[in-house]
Amino acid sequence: MKPVILIPSRLAATRLPNKPLLDLNGEPMIVAVWRRAMEADLAPVYVAADTPAIADAIHAVGGKAVMTRMDHPSGSDRIFEAVESIDPDRNFDAIINVQGDLPTVAPDTIRATFEPLKDPDVAIGTPVAVITREEERTASSVVKMVGSPLGGGRFRALYFTRATAPWGEGPLHHHIGLYAWRRSALERFVALPPSPLEIREKLEQLRALEAGMRIDAMEVGEVPLGVDTPHDLARARAMLAAR
């Protein structure tokens, strides 16, 4: 397959205004995310920006950015517009969506996201990590993947939920919000209306499962820090300074 990495980035954020451009040890946060994607050494990297300031920050470090509409309801819609813009001839047949607020994500996690697409039956790949902190088992902010193990750290995802699941003895898996899409799957997904379980759980990936798309997950050794608050930003600065 010939993948491309797309990083959706929008300036508006209710909890942390101007989040993509906030300083992380001397550079904007979106640049730090772009660097992690480049370090994966897997595919060309583009930032799908909604404002010129984000694109300018990426261009300033020699990266590639593409402008997209400001009114997209989700990152998936944004990256679909971006790939259609940069690749109208459909040379890229897979899109890896790296969230724009994960400045500490490990390159290995990005590569693991793509791994399931080597199976032609899989429409979407995504990473998960074993939950080790007791409070995360019941936290609704921690999305859990319920899946059947296939061996080698890979799972066929059956459901995603904010509840504590599955019941009984055994590990729970924290879903990490990176996705590798077959281009045909992304095209189908963005044409679908939000599904009932997606609306109820507020989890976009349930739309794909309800539509019969196969999602496989790969277990990784980290849960990347998502930056949503000033406290998260301070943690990210400390983590990157220690690299």
mmCIF file of C-alpha atoms in Angstrom:
data_model
loop_
_atom_site.group_PDB
_atom_site.id
_atom_site.type_symbol
_atom_site.label_atom_id
_atom_site.label_comp_id
_atom_site.label_asym_id
_atom_site.label_seq_id
_atom_site.Cartn_x
_atom_site.Cartn_y
_atom_site.Cartn_z
ATOM 1 C CA MET A 1 0.000 0.000 0.000
ATOM 2 C CA LYS A 2 0.993 3.627 -0.450
ATOM 3 C CA PRO A 3 0.009 5.582 2.681
ATOM 4 C CA VAL A 4 0.042 9.267 3.525
ATOM 5 C CA ILE A 5 0.037 10.714 7.048
ATOM 6 C CA LEU A 6 -2.435 13.548 7.614
ATOM 7 C CA ILE A 7 -2.610 15.629 10.786
ATOM 8 C CA PRO A 8 -5.928 17.502 11.122
ATOM 9 C CA SER A 9 -5.525 20.787 12.958
ATOM 10 C CA ARG A 10 -8.031 23.518 13.768
ATOM 11 C CA LEU A 11 -7.383 26.720 15.635
ATOM 12 C CA ALA A 12 -10.629 26.836 17.605
ATOM 13 C CA ALA A 13 -10.590 24.945 20.906
ATOM 14 C CA THR A 14 -12.968 25.601 23.758
ATOM 15 C CA ARG A 15 -10.734 24.413 26.592
ATOM 16 C CA LEU A 16 -7.373 25.599 25.260
ATOM 17 C CA PRO A 17 -7.675 28.499 22.780
ATOM 18 C CA ASN A 18 -5.225 28.559 19.847
ATOM 19 C CA LYS A 19 -4.011 25.111 20.907
ATOM 20 C CA PRO A 20 -2.040 24.158 17.759
ATOM 21 C CA LEU A 21 0.094 27.313 18.028
ATOM 22 C CA LEU A 22 0.842 27.191 21.759
ATOM 23 C CA ASP A 23 4.531 27.122 22.578
ATOM 24 C CA LEU A 24 6.187 23.793 23.319
ATOM 25 C CA ASN A 25 9.781 24.531 24.243
ATOM 26 C CA GLY A 26 10.303 27.027 21.459
ATOM 27 C CA GLU A 27 8.023 25.776 18.704
ATOM 28 C CA PRO A 28 4.252 25.511 18.115
ATOM 29 C CA MET A 29 2.591 22.304 19.295
ATOM 30 C CA ILE A 30 1.500 21.382 15.768
ATOM 31 C CA VAL A 31 5.157 21.409 14.720
ATOM 32 C CA ALA A 32 5.997 18.972 17.521
ATOM 33 C CA VAL A 33 3.248 16.617 16.290
ATOM 34 C CA TRP A 34 4.543 16.973 12.710
ATOM 35 C CA ARG A 35 8.031 16.007 13.938
ATOM 36 C CA ARG A 36 6.709 12.827 15.578
ATOM 37 C CA ALA A 37 4.968 11.892 12.331
ATOM 38 C CA MET A 38 8.132 12.531 10.340
ATOM 39 C CA GLU A 39 10.122 10.381 12.793
ATOM 40 C CA ALA A 40 7.831 7.437 12.013
ATOM 41 C CA ASP A 41 9.525 7.389 8.576
ATOM 42 C CA LEU A 42 6.476 5.703 7.106
ATOM 43 C CA ALA A 43 4.876 8.050 4.583
ATOM 44 C CA PRO A 44 4.704 11.654 3.379
ATOM 45 C CA VAL A 45 3.292 13.958 6.076
ATOM 46 C CA TYR A 46 0.815 16.813 5.598
ATOM 47 C CA VAL A 47 -0.943 18.995 8.128
ATOM 48 C CA ALA A 48 -4.591 19.638 7.213
ATOM 49 C CA ALA A 49 -5.021 23.179 8.545
ATOM 50 C CA ASP A 50 -8.118 25.328 8.913
ATOM 51 C CA THR A 51 -6.280 28.665 9.212
ATOM 52 C CA PRO A 52 -3.235 30.141 7.460
ATOM 53 C CA ALA A 53 -1.349 30.573 10.761
ATOM 54 C CA ILE A 54 -1.187 26.787 11.230
ATOM 55 C CA ALA A 55 -0.044 26.214 7.666
ATOM 56 C CA ASP A 56 2.546 28.979 8.023
ATOM 57 C CA ALA A 57 3.993 27.326 11.145
ATOM 58 C CA ILE A 58 4.471 24.064 9.237
ATOM 59 C CA HIS A 59 5.877 25.747 6.137
ATOM 60 C CA ALA A 60 8.380 27.587 8.364
ATOM 61 C CA VAL A 61 10.039 24.280 9.305
ATOM 62 C CA GLY A 62 9.981 22.899 5.783
ATOM 63 C CA GLY A 63 6.819 20.810 6.182
ATOM 64 C CA LYS A 64 3.770 20.421 3.962
ATOM 65 C CA ALA A 65 0.337 21.779 4.793
ATOM 66 C CA VAL A 66 -2.981 21.923 2.972
ATOM 67 C CA MET A 67 -5.803 24.336 3.711
ATOM 68 C CA THR A 68 -9.227 22.908 4.541
ATOM 69 C CA ARG A 69 -12.612 24.379 5.427
ATOM 70 C CA MET A 70 -13.168 25.674 8.940
ATOM 71 C CA ASP A 71 -16.592 24.060 9.424
ATOM 72 C CA HIS A 72 -15.754 20.346 9.406
ATOM 73 C CA PRO A 73 -17.561 18.414 12.160
ATOM 74 C CA SER A 74 -14.631 16.034 12.732
ATOM 75 C CA GLY A 75 -10.995 15.348 11.944
ATOM 76 C CA SER A 76 -12.059 12.508 9.652
ATOM 77 C CA ASP A 77 -13.988 14.937 7.447
ATOM 78 C CA ARG A 78 -11.004 17.295 7.433
ATOM 79 C CA ILE A 79 -8.507 14.662 6.318
ATOM 80 C CA PHE A 80 -10.874 13.462 3.610
ATOM 81 C CA GLU A 81 -11.019 16.953 2.141
ATOM 82 C CA ALA A 82 -7.218 17.170 2.464
ATOM 83 C CA VAL A 83 -6.447 13.903 0.677
ATOM 84 C CA GLU A 84 -8.870 14.729 -2.123
ATOM 85 C CA SER A 85 -7.075 18.064 -2.524
ATOM 86 C CA ILE A 86 -3.474 16.827 -2.497
ATOM 87 C CA ASP A 87 -4.095 13.576 -4.358
ATOM 88 C CA PRO A 88 -6.941 13.835 -6.894
ATOM 89 C CA ASP A 89 -5.355 11.020 -8.923
ATOM 90 C CA ARG A 90 -5.718 8.638 -5.943
ATOM 91 C CA ASN A 91 -2.091 7.548 -5.730
ATOM 92 C CA PHE A 92 -2.411 7.262 -1.948
ATOM 93 C CA ASP A 93 -4.637 4.315 -1.020
ATOM 94 C CA ALA A 94 -4.274 4.593 2.772
ATOM 95 C CA ILE A 95 -4.500 7.570 5.131
ATOM 96 C CA ILE A 96 -2.999 7.602 8.625
ATOM 97 C CA ASN A 97 -4.764 10.146 10.826
ATOM 98 C CA VAL A 98 -2.479 11.456 13.592
ATOM 99 C CA GLN A 99 -4.302 13.755 16.002
ATOM 100 C CA GLY A 100 -2.923 17.279 16.157
ATOM 101 C CA ASP A 101 -2.802 17.414 19.961
ATOM 102 C CA LEU A 102 -0.487 14.430 20.582
ATOM 103 C CA PRO A 103 2.985 16.041 20.643
ATOM 104 C CA THR A 104 4.606 13.153 22.542
ATOM 105 C CA VAL A 105 3.236 10.254 20.456
ATOM 106 C CA ALA A 106 5.903 7.636 19.754
ATOM 107 C CA PRO A 107 6.809 6.929 16.125
ATOM 108 C CA ASP A 108 6.348 3.214 16.906
ATOM 109 C CA THR A 109 2.706 3.919 17.784
ATOM 110 C CA ILE A 110 2.145 5.593 14.426
ATOM 111 C CA ARG A 111 3.702 2.633 12.628
ATOM 112 C CA ALA A 112 1.608 0.165 14.651
ATOM 113 C CA THR A 113 -1.559 2.014 13.611
ATOM 114 C CA PHE A 114 -0.865 1.127 9.984
ATOM 115 C CA GLU A 115 0.044 -2.527 10.617
ATOM 116 C CA PRO A 116 -3.507 -4.007 10.472
ATOM 117 C CA LEU A 117 -4.063 -2.689 6.939
ATOM 118 C CA LYS A 118 -1.601 -5.290 5.686
ATOM 119 C CA ASP A 119 -4.584 -7.657 6.040
ATOM 120 C CA PRO A 120 -6.845 -6.997 3.029
ATOM 121 C CA ASP A 121 -9.969 -7.723 5.101
ATOM 122 C CA VAL A 122 -9.284 -4.797 7.470
ATOM 123 C CA ALA A 123 -10.771 -1.378 6.692
ATOM 124 C CA ILE A 124 -9.343 0.592 9.628
ATOM 125 C CA GLY A 125 -6.372 0.142 11.967
ATOM 126 C CA THR A 126 -5.986 1.754 15.391
ATOM 127 C CA PRO A 127 -3.752 1.383 18.496
ATOM 128 C CA VAL A 128 -4.690 0.348 22.025
ATOM 129 C CA ALA A 129 -2.778 0.006 25.296
ATOM 130 C CA VAL A 130 -3.418 -2.075 28.423
ATOM 131 C CA ILE A 131 -4.973 -0.023 31.224
ATOM 132 C CA THR A 132 -2.714 -0.133 34.271
ATOM 133 C CA ARG A 133 -4.255 2.532 36.528
ATOM 134 C CA GLU A 134 -7.317 1.403 38.469
ATOM 135 C CA GLU A 135 -9.126 4.722 38.135
ATOM 136 C CA GLU A 136 -8.946 4.525 34.349
ATOM 137 C CA ARG A 137 -10.918 1.275 34.318
ATOM 138 C CA THR A 138 -14.087 3.149 35.311
ATOM 139 C CA ALA A 139 -13.370 6.641 33.908
ATOM 140 C CA SER A 140 -15.787 7.621 31.141
ATOM 141 C CA SER A 141 -13.058 9.817 29.641
ATOM 142 C CA VAL A 142 -11.026 6.674 28.899
ATOM 143 C CA VAL A 143 -12.416 4.867 25.869
ATOM 144 C CA LYS A 144 -12.154 1.078 26.042
ATOM 145 C CA MET A 145 -11.758 -1.286 23.106
ATOM 146 C CA VAL A 146 -13.580 -4.601 23.370
ATOM 147 C CA GLY A 147 -11.982 -7.044 20.970
ATOM 148 C CA SER A 148 -11.079 -10.622 20.158
ATOM 149 C CA PRO A 149 -7.324 -11.370 20.284
ATOM 150 C CA LEU A 150 -5.841 -12.539 17.009
ATOM 151 C CA GLY A 151 -2.277 -13.064 18.218
ATOM 152 C CA GLY A 152 0.807 -10.914 18.004
ATOM 153 C CA GLY A 153 -0.795 -8.077 19.952
ATOM 154 C CA ARG A 154 -3.560 -7.645 17.371
ATOM 155 C CA PHE A 155 -7.299 -7.615 18.058
ATOM 156 C CA ARG A 156 -10.440 -7.572 15.984
ATOM 157 C CA ALA A 157 -12.389 -4.706 17.513
ATOM 158 C CA LEU A 158 -15.983 -5.595 18.346
ATOM 159 C CA TYR A 159 -16.967 -2.435 20.207
ATOM 160 C CA PHE A 160 -15.676 0.787 21.763
ATOM 161 C CA THR A 161 -17.243 2.185 24.918
ATOM 162 C CA ARG A 162 -16.814 4.673 27.734
ATOM 163 C CA ALA A 163 -18.127 2.024 30.151
ATOM 164 C CA THR A 164 -15.958 -0.524 31.953
ATOM 165 C CA ALA A 165 -15.864 -3.413 29.498
ATOM 166 C CA PRO A 166 -15.574 -6.286 29.009
ATOM 167 C CA TRP A 167 -16.763 -7.662 32.330
ATOM 168 C CA GLY A 168 -14.764 -10.323 34.201
ATOM 169 C CA GLU A 169 -11.124 -11.138 34.785
ATOM 170 C CA GLY A 170 -8.539 -9.950 32.334
ATOM 171 C CA PRO A 171 -7.042 -6.751 30.950
ATOM 172 C CA LEU A 172 -8.925 -3.738 29.675
ATOM 173 C CA HIS A 173 -7.607 -1.829 26.679
ATOM 174 C CA HIS A 174 -7.414 1.933 26.399
ATOM 175 C CA HIS A 175 -8.212 3.061 22.867
ATOM 176 C CA ILE A 176 -5.806 5.628 21.403
ATOM 177 C CA GLY A 177 -7.360 7.944 18.839
ATOM 178 C CA LEU A 178 -5.123 7.350 15.829
ATOM 179 C CA TYR A 179 -6.523 5.669 12.725
ATOM 180 C CA ALA A 180 -5.198 4.145 9.536
ATOM 181 C CA TRP A 181 -7.903 4.153 6.876
ATOM 182 C CA ARG A 182 -8.149 2.453 3.564
ATOM 183 C CA ARG A 183 -9.037 5.350 1.338
ATOM 184 C CA SER A 184 -12.189 3.587 0.173
ATOM 185 C CA ALA A 185 -13.257 3.113 3.812
ATOM 186 C CA LEU A 186 -12.736 6.782 4.655
ATOM 187 C CA GLU A 187 -14.678 7.803 1.577
ATOM 188 C CA ARG A 188 -17.574 5.572 2.628
ATOM 189 C CA PHE A 189 -17.401 6.695 6.263
ATOM 190 C CA VAL A 190 -17.682 10.432 5.645
ATOM 191 C CA ALA A 191 -20.718 9.847 3.414
ATOM 192 C CA LEU A 192 -22.603 8.108 6.238
ATOM 193 C CA PRO A 193 -24.774 9.970 8.751
ATOM 194 C CA PRO A 194 -23.850 9.737 12.449
ATOM 195 C CA SER A 195 -25.032 6.375 13.787
ATOM 196 C CA PRO A 196 -27.194 5.724 16.869
ATOM 197 C CA LEU A 197 -24.394 4.260 19.000
ATOM 198 C CA GLU A 198 -21.967 6.935 17.841
ATOM 199 C CA ILE A 199 -24.374 9.589 19.051
ATOM 200 C CA ARG A 200 -25.051 7.787 22.333
ATOM 201 C CA GLU A 201 -21.414 7.063 23.257
ATOM 202 C CA LYS A 202 -20.000 10.152 21.490
ATOM 203 C CA LEU A 203 -17.489 7.900 19.702
ATOM 204 C CA GLU A 204 -17.076 8.434 15.982
ATOM 205 C CA GLN A 205 -15.525 5.012 15.324
ATOM 206 C CA LEU A 206 -18.822 3.313 16.213
ATOM 207 C CA ARG A 207 -20.252 4.649 12.958
ATOM 208 C CA ALA A 208 -17.772 2.463 11.096
ATOM 209 C CA LEU A 209 -18.570 -0.637 13.159
ATOM 210 C CA GLU A 210 -22.319 -0.123 12.796
ATOM 211 C CA ALA A 211 -21.808 0.107 9.031
ATOM 212 C CA GLY A 212 -20.020 -3.248 9.022
ATOM 213 C CA MET A 213 -16.470 -1.969 8.549
ATOM 214 C CA ARG A 214 -13.773 -4.098 10.140
ATOM 215 C CA ILE A 215 -11.492 -2.352 12.635
ATOM 216 C CA ASP A 216 -8.399 -4.142 13.927
ATOM 217 C CA ALA A 217 -6.338 -2.812 16.835
ATOM 218 C CA MET A 218 -2.653 -3.205 17.651
ATOM 219 C CA GLU A 219 -1.418 -3.154 21.228
ATOM 220 C CA VAL A 220 1.292 -0.568 21.901
ATOM 221 C CA GLY A 221 3.330 0.329 24.954
ATOM 222 C CA GLU A 222 2.110 3.876 25.577
ATOM 223 C CA VAL A 223 -0.900 6.099 25.894
ATOM 224 C CA PRO A 224 0.232 9.365 24.274
ATOM 225 C CA LEU A 225 -0.525 12.528 26.207
ATOM 226 C CA GLY A 226 -3.403 14.431 24.653
ATOM 227 C CA VAL A 227 -3.078 18.162 25.332
ATOM 228 C CA ASP A 228 -6.442 19.642 26.318
ATOM 229 C CA THR A 229 -5.656 21.812 29.369
ATOM 230 C CA PRO A 230 -2.874 24.112 30.617
ATOM 231 C CA HIS A 231 -1.785 21.276 32.925
ATOM 232 C CA ASP A 232 -1.449 18.930 29.954
ATOM 233 C CA LEU A 233 0.601 21.567 28.153
ATOM 234 C CA ALA A 234 3.006 21.835 31.087
ATOM 235 C CA ARG A 235 3.370 18.034 31.162
ATOM 236 C CA ALA A 236 4.062 17.933 27.448
ATOM 237 C CA ARG A 237 6.764 20.593 27.817
ATOM 238 C CA ALA A 238 8.440 18.547 30.552
ATOM 239 C CA MET A 239 8.212 15.296 28.591
ATOM 240 C CA LEU A 240 9.697 16.802 25.449
ATOM 241 C CA ALA A 241 12.443 18.562 27.411
ATOM 242 C CA ALA A 242 13.477 15.174 28.802
ATOM 243 C CA ARG A 243 13.796 13.554 25.374
#
